[in-house]
Coordinates of C-alpha atoms in Angstrom, one line a residue:
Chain I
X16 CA 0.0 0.0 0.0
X17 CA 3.0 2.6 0.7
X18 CA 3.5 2.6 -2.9
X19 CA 0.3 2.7 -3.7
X20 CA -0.5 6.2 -1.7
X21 CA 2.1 8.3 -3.4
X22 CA 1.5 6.8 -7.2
X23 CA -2.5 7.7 -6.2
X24 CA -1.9 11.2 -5.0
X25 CA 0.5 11.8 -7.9
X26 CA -2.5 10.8 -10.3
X27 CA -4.7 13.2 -8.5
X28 CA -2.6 16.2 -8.6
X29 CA -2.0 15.6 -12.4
X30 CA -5.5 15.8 -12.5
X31 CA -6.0 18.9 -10.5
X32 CA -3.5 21.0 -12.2
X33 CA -4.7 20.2 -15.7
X34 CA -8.5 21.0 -14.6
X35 CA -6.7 24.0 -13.1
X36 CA -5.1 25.2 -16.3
X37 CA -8.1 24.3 -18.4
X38 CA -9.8 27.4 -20.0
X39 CA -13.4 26.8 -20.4
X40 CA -15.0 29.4 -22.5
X41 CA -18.6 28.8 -22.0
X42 CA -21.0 28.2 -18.6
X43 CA -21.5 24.6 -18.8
X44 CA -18.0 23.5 -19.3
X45 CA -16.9 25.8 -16.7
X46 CA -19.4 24.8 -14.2
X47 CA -18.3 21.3 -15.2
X48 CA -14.7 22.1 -14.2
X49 CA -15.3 24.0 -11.3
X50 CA -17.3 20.8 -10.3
X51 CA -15.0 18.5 -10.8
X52 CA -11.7 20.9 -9.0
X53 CA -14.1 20.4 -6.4
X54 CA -14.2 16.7 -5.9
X55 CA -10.3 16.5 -7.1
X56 CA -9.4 18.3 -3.9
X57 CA -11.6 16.3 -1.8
X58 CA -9.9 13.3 -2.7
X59 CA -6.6 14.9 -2.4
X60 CA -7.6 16.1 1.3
X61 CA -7.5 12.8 2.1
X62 CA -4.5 11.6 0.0
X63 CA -2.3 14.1 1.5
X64 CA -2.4 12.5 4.7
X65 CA 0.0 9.3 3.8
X66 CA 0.9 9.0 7.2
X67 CA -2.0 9.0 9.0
X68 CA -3.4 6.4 5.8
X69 CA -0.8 4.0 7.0
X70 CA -2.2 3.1 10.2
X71 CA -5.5 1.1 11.6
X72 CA -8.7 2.7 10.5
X73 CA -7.3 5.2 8.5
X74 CA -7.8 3.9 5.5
X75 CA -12.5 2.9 6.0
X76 CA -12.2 6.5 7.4
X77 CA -10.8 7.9 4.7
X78 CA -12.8 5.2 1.9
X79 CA -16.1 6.7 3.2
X80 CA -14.8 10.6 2.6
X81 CA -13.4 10.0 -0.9
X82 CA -16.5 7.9 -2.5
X83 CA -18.9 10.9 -3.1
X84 CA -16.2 13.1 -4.9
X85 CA -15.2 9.6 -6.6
X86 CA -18.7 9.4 -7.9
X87 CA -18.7 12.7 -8.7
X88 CA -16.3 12.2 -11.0
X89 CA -17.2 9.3 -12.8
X90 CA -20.7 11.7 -13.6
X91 CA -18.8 13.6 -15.3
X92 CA -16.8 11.5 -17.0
X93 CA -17.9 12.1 -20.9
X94 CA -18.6 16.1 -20.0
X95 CA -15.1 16.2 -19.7
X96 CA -14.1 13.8 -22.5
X97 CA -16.5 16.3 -24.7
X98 CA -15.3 18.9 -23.2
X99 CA -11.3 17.8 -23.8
X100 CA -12.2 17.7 -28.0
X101 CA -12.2 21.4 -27.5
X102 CA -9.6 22.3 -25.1
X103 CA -6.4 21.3 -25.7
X104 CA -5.5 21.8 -22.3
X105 CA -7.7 18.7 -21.0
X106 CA -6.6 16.2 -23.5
X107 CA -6.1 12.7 -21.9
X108 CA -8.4 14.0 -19.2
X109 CA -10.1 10.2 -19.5
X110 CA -6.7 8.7 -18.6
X111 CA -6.4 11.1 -15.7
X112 CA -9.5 10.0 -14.6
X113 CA -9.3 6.1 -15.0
X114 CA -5.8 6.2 -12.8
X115 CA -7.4 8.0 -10.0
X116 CA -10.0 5.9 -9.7
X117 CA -8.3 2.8 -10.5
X118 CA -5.6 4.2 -7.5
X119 CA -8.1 5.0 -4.8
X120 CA -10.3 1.9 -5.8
X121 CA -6.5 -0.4 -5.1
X122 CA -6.4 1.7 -1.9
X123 CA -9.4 1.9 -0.4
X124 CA -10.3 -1.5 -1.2
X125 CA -13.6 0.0 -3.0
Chain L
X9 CA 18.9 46.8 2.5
X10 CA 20.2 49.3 4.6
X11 CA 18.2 48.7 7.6
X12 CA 18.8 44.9 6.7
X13 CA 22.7 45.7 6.6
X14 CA 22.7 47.7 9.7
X15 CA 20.9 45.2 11.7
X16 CA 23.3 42.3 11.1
X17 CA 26.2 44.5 11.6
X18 CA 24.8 45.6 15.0
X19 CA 24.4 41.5 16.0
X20 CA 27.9 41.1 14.6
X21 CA 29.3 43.7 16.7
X22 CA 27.4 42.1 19.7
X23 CA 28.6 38.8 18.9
X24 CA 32.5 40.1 18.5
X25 CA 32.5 42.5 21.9
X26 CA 34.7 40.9 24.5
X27 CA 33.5 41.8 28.0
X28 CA 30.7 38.9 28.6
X29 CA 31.5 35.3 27.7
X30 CA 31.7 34.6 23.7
X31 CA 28.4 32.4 24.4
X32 CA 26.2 34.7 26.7
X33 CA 27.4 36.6 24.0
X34 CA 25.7 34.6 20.6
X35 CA 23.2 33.5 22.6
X36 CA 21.7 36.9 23.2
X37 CA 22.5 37.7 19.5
X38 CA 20.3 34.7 18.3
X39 CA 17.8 35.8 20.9
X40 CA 17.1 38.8 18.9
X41 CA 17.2 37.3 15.8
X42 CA 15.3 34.9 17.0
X43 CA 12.6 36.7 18.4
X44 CA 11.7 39.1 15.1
X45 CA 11.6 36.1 13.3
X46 CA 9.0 34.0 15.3
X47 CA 7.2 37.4 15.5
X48 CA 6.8 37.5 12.0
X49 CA 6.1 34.1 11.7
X50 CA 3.2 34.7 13.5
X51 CA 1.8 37.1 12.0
X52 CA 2.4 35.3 8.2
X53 CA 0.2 32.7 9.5
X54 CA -2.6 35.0 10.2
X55 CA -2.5 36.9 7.0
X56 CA -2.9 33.6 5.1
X57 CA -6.1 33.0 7.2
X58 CA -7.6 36.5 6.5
X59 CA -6.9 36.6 2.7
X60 CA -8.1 33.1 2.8
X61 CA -11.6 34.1 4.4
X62 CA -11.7 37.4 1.9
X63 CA -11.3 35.4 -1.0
X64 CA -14.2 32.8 0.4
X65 CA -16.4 35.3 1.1
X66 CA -16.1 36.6 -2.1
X67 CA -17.1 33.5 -3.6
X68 CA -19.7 32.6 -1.0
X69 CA -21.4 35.9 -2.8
X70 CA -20.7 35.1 -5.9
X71 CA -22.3 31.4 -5.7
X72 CA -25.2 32.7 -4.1
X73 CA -27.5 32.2 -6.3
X74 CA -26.8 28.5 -7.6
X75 CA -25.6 27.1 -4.4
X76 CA -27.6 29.4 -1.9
X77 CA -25.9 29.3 1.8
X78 CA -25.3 27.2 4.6
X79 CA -22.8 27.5 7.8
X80 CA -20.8 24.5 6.2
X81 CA -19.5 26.7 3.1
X82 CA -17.6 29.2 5.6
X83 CA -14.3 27.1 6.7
X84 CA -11.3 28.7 7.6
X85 CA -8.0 27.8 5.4
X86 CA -6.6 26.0 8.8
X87 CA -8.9 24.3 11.3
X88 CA -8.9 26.6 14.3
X89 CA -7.4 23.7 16.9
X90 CA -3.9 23.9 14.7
X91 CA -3.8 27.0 13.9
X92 CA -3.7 27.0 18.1
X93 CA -1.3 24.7 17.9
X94 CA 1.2 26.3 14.9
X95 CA 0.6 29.5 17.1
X96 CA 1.8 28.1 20.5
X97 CA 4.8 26.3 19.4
X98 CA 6.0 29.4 17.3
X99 CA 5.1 31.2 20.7
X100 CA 7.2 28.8 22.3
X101 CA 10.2 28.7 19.8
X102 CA 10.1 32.8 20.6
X103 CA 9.9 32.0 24.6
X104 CA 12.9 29.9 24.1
X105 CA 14.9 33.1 22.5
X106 CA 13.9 35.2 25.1
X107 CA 14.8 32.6 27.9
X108 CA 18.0 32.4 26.0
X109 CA 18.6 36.6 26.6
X110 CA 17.1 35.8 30.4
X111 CA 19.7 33.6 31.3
X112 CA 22.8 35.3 29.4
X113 CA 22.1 38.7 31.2
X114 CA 22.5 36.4 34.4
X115 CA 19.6 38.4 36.3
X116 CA 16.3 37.1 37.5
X117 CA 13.9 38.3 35.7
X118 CA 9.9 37.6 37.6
X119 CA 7.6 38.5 34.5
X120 CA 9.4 36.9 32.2
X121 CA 10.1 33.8 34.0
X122 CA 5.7 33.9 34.9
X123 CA 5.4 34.4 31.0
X124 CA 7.8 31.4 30.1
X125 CA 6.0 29.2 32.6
X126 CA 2.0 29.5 32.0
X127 CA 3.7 29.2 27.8
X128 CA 5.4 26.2 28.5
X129 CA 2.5 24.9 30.6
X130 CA 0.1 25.9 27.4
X131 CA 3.0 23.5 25.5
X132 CA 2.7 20.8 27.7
X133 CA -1.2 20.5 27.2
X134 CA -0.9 21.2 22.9
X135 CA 1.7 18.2 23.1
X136 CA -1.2 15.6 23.7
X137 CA -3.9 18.1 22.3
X138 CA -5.5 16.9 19.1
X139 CA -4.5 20.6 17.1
X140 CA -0.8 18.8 17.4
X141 CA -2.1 15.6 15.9
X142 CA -3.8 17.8 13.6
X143 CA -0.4 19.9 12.5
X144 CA 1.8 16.4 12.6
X145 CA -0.9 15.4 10.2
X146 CA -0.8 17.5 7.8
X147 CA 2.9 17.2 7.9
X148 CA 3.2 13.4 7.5
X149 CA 5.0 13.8 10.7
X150 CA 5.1 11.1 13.5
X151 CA 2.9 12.6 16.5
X152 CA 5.3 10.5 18.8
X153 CA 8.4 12.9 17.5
X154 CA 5.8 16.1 18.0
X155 CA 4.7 15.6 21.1
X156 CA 8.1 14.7 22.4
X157 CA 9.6 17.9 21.0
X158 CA 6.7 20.4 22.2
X159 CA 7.0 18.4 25.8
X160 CA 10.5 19.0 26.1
X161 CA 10.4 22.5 25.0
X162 CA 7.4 23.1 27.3
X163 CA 9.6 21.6 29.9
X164 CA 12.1 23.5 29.5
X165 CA 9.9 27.4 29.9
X166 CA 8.9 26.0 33.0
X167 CA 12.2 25.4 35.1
X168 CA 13.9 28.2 36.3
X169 CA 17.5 28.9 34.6
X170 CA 20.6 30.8 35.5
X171 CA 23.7 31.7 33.2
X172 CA 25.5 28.8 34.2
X173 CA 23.0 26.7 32.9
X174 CA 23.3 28.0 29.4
X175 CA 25.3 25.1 27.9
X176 CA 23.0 22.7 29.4
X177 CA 20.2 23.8 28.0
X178 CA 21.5 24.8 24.4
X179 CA 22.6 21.2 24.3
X180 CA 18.6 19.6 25.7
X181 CA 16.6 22.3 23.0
X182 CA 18.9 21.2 20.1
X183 CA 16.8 18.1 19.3
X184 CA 13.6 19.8 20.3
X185 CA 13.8 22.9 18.3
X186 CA 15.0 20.9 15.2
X187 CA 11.8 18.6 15.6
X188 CA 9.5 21.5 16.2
X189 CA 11.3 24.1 13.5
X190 CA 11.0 20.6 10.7
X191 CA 7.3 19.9 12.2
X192 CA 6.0 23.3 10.8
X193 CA 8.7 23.6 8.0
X194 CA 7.0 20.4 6.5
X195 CA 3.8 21.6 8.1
X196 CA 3.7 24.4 5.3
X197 CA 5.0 22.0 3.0
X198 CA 5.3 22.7 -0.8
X199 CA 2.9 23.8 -3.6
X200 CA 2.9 20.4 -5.6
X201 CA 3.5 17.8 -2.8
X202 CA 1.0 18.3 0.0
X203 CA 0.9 20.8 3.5
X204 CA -0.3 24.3 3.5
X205 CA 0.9 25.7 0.5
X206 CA -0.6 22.9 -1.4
X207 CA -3.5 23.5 0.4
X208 CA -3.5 27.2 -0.5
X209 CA -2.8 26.1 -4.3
X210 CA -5.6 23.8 -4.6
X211 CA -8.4 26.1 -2.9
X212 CA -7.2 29.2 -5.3
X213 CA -7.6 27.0 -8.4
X214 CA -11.3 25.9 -6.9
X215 CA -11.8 29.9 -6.1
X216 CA -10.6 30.8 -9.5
X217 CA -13.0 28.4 -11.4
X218 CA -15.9 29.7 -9.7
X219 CA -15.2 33.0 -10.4
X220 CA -14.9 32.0 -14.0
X221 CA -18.3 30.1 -13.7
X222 CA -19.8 33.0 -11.9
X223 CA -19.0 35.5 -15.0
X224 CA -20.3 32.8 -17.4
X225 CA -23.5 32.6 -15.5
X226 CA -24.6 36.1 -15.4
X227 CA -22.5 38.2 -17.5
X228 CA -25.8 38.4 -20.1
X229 CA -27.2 40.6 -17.0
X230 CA -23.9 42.6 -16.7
X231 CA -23.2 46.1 -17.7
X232 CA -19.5 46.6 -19.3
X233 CA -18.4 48.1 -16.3
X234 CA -19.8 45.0 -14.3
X235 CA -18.0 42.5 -16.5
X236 CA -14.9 44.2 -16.6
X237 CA -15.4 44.4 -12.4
X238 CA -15.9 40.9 -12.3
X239 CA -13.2 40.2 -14.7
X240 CA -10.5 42.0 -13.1
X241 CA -11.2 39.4 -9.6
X242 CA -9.7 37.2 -11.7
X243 CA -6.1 37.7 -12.0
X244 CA -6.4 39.9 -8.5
X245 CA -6.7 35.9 -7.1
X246 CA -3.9 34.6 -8.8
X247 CA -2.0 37.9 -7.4
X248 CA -3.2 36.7 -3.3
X249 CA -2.5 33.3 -3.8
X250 CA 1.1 33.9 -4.9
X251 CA 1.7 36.6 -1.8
X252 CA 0.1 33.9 0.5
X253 CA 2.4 31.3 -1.3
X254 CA 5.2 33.9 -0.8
X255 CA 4.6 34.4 2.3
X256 CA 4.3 30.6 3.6
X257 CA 7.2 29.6 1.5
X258 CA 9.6 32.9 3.8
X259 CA 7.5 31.6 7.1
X260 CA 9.3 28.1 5.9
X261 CA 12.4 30.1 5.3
X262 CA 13.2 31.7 8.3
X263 CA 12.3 28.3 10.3
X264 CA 14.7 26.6 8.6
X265 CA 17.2 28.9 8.9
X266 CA 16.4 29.7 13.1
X267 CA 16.9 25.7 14.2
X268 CA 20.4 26.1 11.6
X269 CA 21.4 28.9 13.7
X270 CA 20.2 27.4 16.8
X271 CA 22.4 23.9 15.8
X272 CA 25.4 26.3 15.1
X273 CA 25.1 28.1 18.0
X274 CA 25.0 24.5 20.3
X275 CA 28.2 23.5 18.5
X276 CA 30.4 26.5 19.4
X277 CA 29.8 26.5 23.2
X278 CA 33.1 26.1 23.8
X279 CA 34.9 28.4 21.4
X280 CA 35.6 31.5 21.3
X281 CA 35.0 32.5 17.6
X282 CA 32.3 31.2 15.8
X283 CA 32.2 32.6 11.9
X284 CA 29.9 30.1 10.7
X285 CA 27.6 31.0 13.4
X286 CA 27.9 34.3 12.8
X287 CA 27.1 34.0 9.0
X288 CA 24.1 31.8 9.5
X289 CA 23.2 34.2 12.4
X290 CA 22.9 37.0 9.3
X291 CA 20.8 34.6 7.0
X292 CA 18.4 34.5 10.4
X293 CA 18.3 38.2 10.3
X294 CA 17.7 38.3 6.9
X295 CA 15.3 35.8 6.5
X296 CA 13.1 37.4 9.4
X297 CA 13.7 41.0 7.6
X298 CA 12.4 39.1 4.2
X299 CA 8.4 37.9 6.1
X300 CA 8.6 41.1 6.9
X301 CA 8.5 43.0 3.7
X302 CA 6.3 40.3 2.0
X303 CA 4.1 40.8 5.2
X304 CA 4.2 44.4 4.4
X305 CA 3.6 43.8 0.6
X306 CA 0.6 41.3 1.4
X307 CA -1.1 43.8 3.7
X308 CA -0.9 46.9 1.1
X309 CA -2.7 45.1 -1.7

């Protein structure tokens, strides 16, 4: 798992900064962005704190605090993909995506 | 740069006079140091917290609409428990200096010594105190090395010292002060890899996005002036964010360089000269000077 924690929050923090960089130029794929910043730092909240995710309990605790934002993220899944066509900035958003989830699913046992 | 020059000159020509002993000597000259530096320290973290809040607020106002409001949207950038707890052990890194100048002037000294003991009580509590848990946390820190460190140091405040004693104690704090001055160093941590300034990097880029969303979603009812308004919040974010940054990433700074200077000054209790103390003893200086004028620069915009 200590490997897995670092390769997870790495994934997640590509993801953040290339949601952070994108330039949306109309409401819904801004709102769609902002939406999704919104669940990336949740799961990275809990991702920072490798520690702490190392030791008895941590880990449900932490499983039960990234699922929402998780699922928030799978929603919008092809808004981003759609989105990505147009800004260059997103592309490989999808593969950003599928290695978070694929990380915190390995880690959390989800 | 003058005030910055003249102020390392004057610890230099403390450190070189020849009455007291060479140590009672750096010791008070690290005290000073020291001192301004926690000081400073202080105040950086409370700067973060305010522009923090402003920009929240301003988002809070501008989400209105969609998102509506409830008490859970107002958090402050650092849960109030550790910011208690960055607070007190910067407190008690700046009691340490000052106990440091107590014992080299070699005079009792009653308020002082009441001050370092309700502090290093204060310590004593924080070091089981879930605000510590909270900072070791946040810097992947081992609570075990934390609460050791803040204990000692609390420890320390509380017994009474005389001159004498000086070695003694330089040679106990060493460990202590390293552990507490690394706790908040990786407390703050970097922009990319985690801690406070990652923190502050990944809450701007939310704030930033709903800014953008916010002009998407009513510009249509915007006069030009409006737009250009709501426009212009834009880029004055990215300006906070990279003052906070700048000011965190000094804060880190001037920690690192005060438990340097503190390891120096530990390792020359027996000689009479001490040049590498005295240069690292100049970067303290400097880097205290430097929160400063970003402190300054933060609280003009």
């Amino acid at each position: 798992m200590s490997t897995d924690i670092p390769q997870t929050r790495a994934a997640a923090q590509a993801l953040e900064d290339k949601l952070a960089n994108a330039s949306p130029t109309n409401l819904a794929d801004s709102q769609a962005v902002s939406t999704a910043l919104e669940a990336v730092r949740a799961v990275l909240t809990e991702l920072n704190q490798e520690d702490m995710l190392s030791r008895d309990g941590a880990i449900q605790a932490a499983a039960a605090e990234v699922k929402g934002p998780l699922q928030t993220l799978s929603g919008l899944k092809d808004q981003l993909t759609e989105i990505s066509l147009r800004l260059a900035t997103l592309t490989g958003i999808v593969n950003d995506l599928d290695q978070l989830a694929t990380g915190c699913m390995k880690l959390f046992g989800m | 740069m003058h005030v910055l020059r003249g102020a390392a000159l004057s610890l230099l020509l403390l450190v070189s006079g020849c009455s007291i002993s060479p140590l009672l000597q750096r010791a008070t000259a690290f005290s000073t140091a020291a001192t301004a530096a926690t000081l400073k320290a202080q105040n950086a973290y409370q700067l973060v917290e305010q522009s923090y809040t402003d920009a929240q607020r301003a988002s809070l106002v501008n989400n209105f609409d969609t998102k509506g409001f409830n008490t859970s949207q107002i958090q402050s950038f650092m849960p109030t428990d550790a910011t208690q707890a960055r607070t007190q052990m910067i407190a008690g890194l700046q009691q340490y200096a000052t106990l440091l100048a107590e014992v080299s002037g070699n005079q009792p000294v009653t308020a002082l010594d009441t001050q370092s003991e309700a502090l290093g009580k204060s310590l004593q509590s924080l070091s089981t105190s879930t605000g510590l848990s909270s900072v070791a946390k946040n810097a992947n820190t081992d609570i075990g090395v934390a609460s050791a460190a803040v204990d000692a140091l609390g420890r320390m405040l509380i017994a009474h010292k005389t001159a004498k004693e000086l070695p003694g104690i330089l040679t106990q704090m060493q460990k202590p002060v390293d552990d507490i001055c690394q706790l908040l160093e990786d407390d703050i941590g970097t922009p990319e890899g985690g801690g406070l300034r990652n923190q502050l990097k990944n809450d701007y880029d939310s704030l930033i996005a709903e800014q953008r969303t916010y002009i998407y979603a009513n510009e249509a009812k915007m006069t030009p002036d409006e737009k250009r308004t709501e426009i212009k919040n834009l880029p004055q974010l990215v300006t906070t964010e990279q003052q906070d940054d700048a000011t965190l990433a000094q804060t880190q700074a001037a920690l690192k360089a005060l438990a340097a200077t503190n390891d120096a000054l530990v390792t020359t209790k027996n000689s009479k000269h001490a040049p590498a103390f005295q240069a690292l003893l100049v970067d303290l200086v400097a880097e205290g000077q430097q929160i400063g004028s970003v402190y300054n620069a933060t609280m003009s915009k």
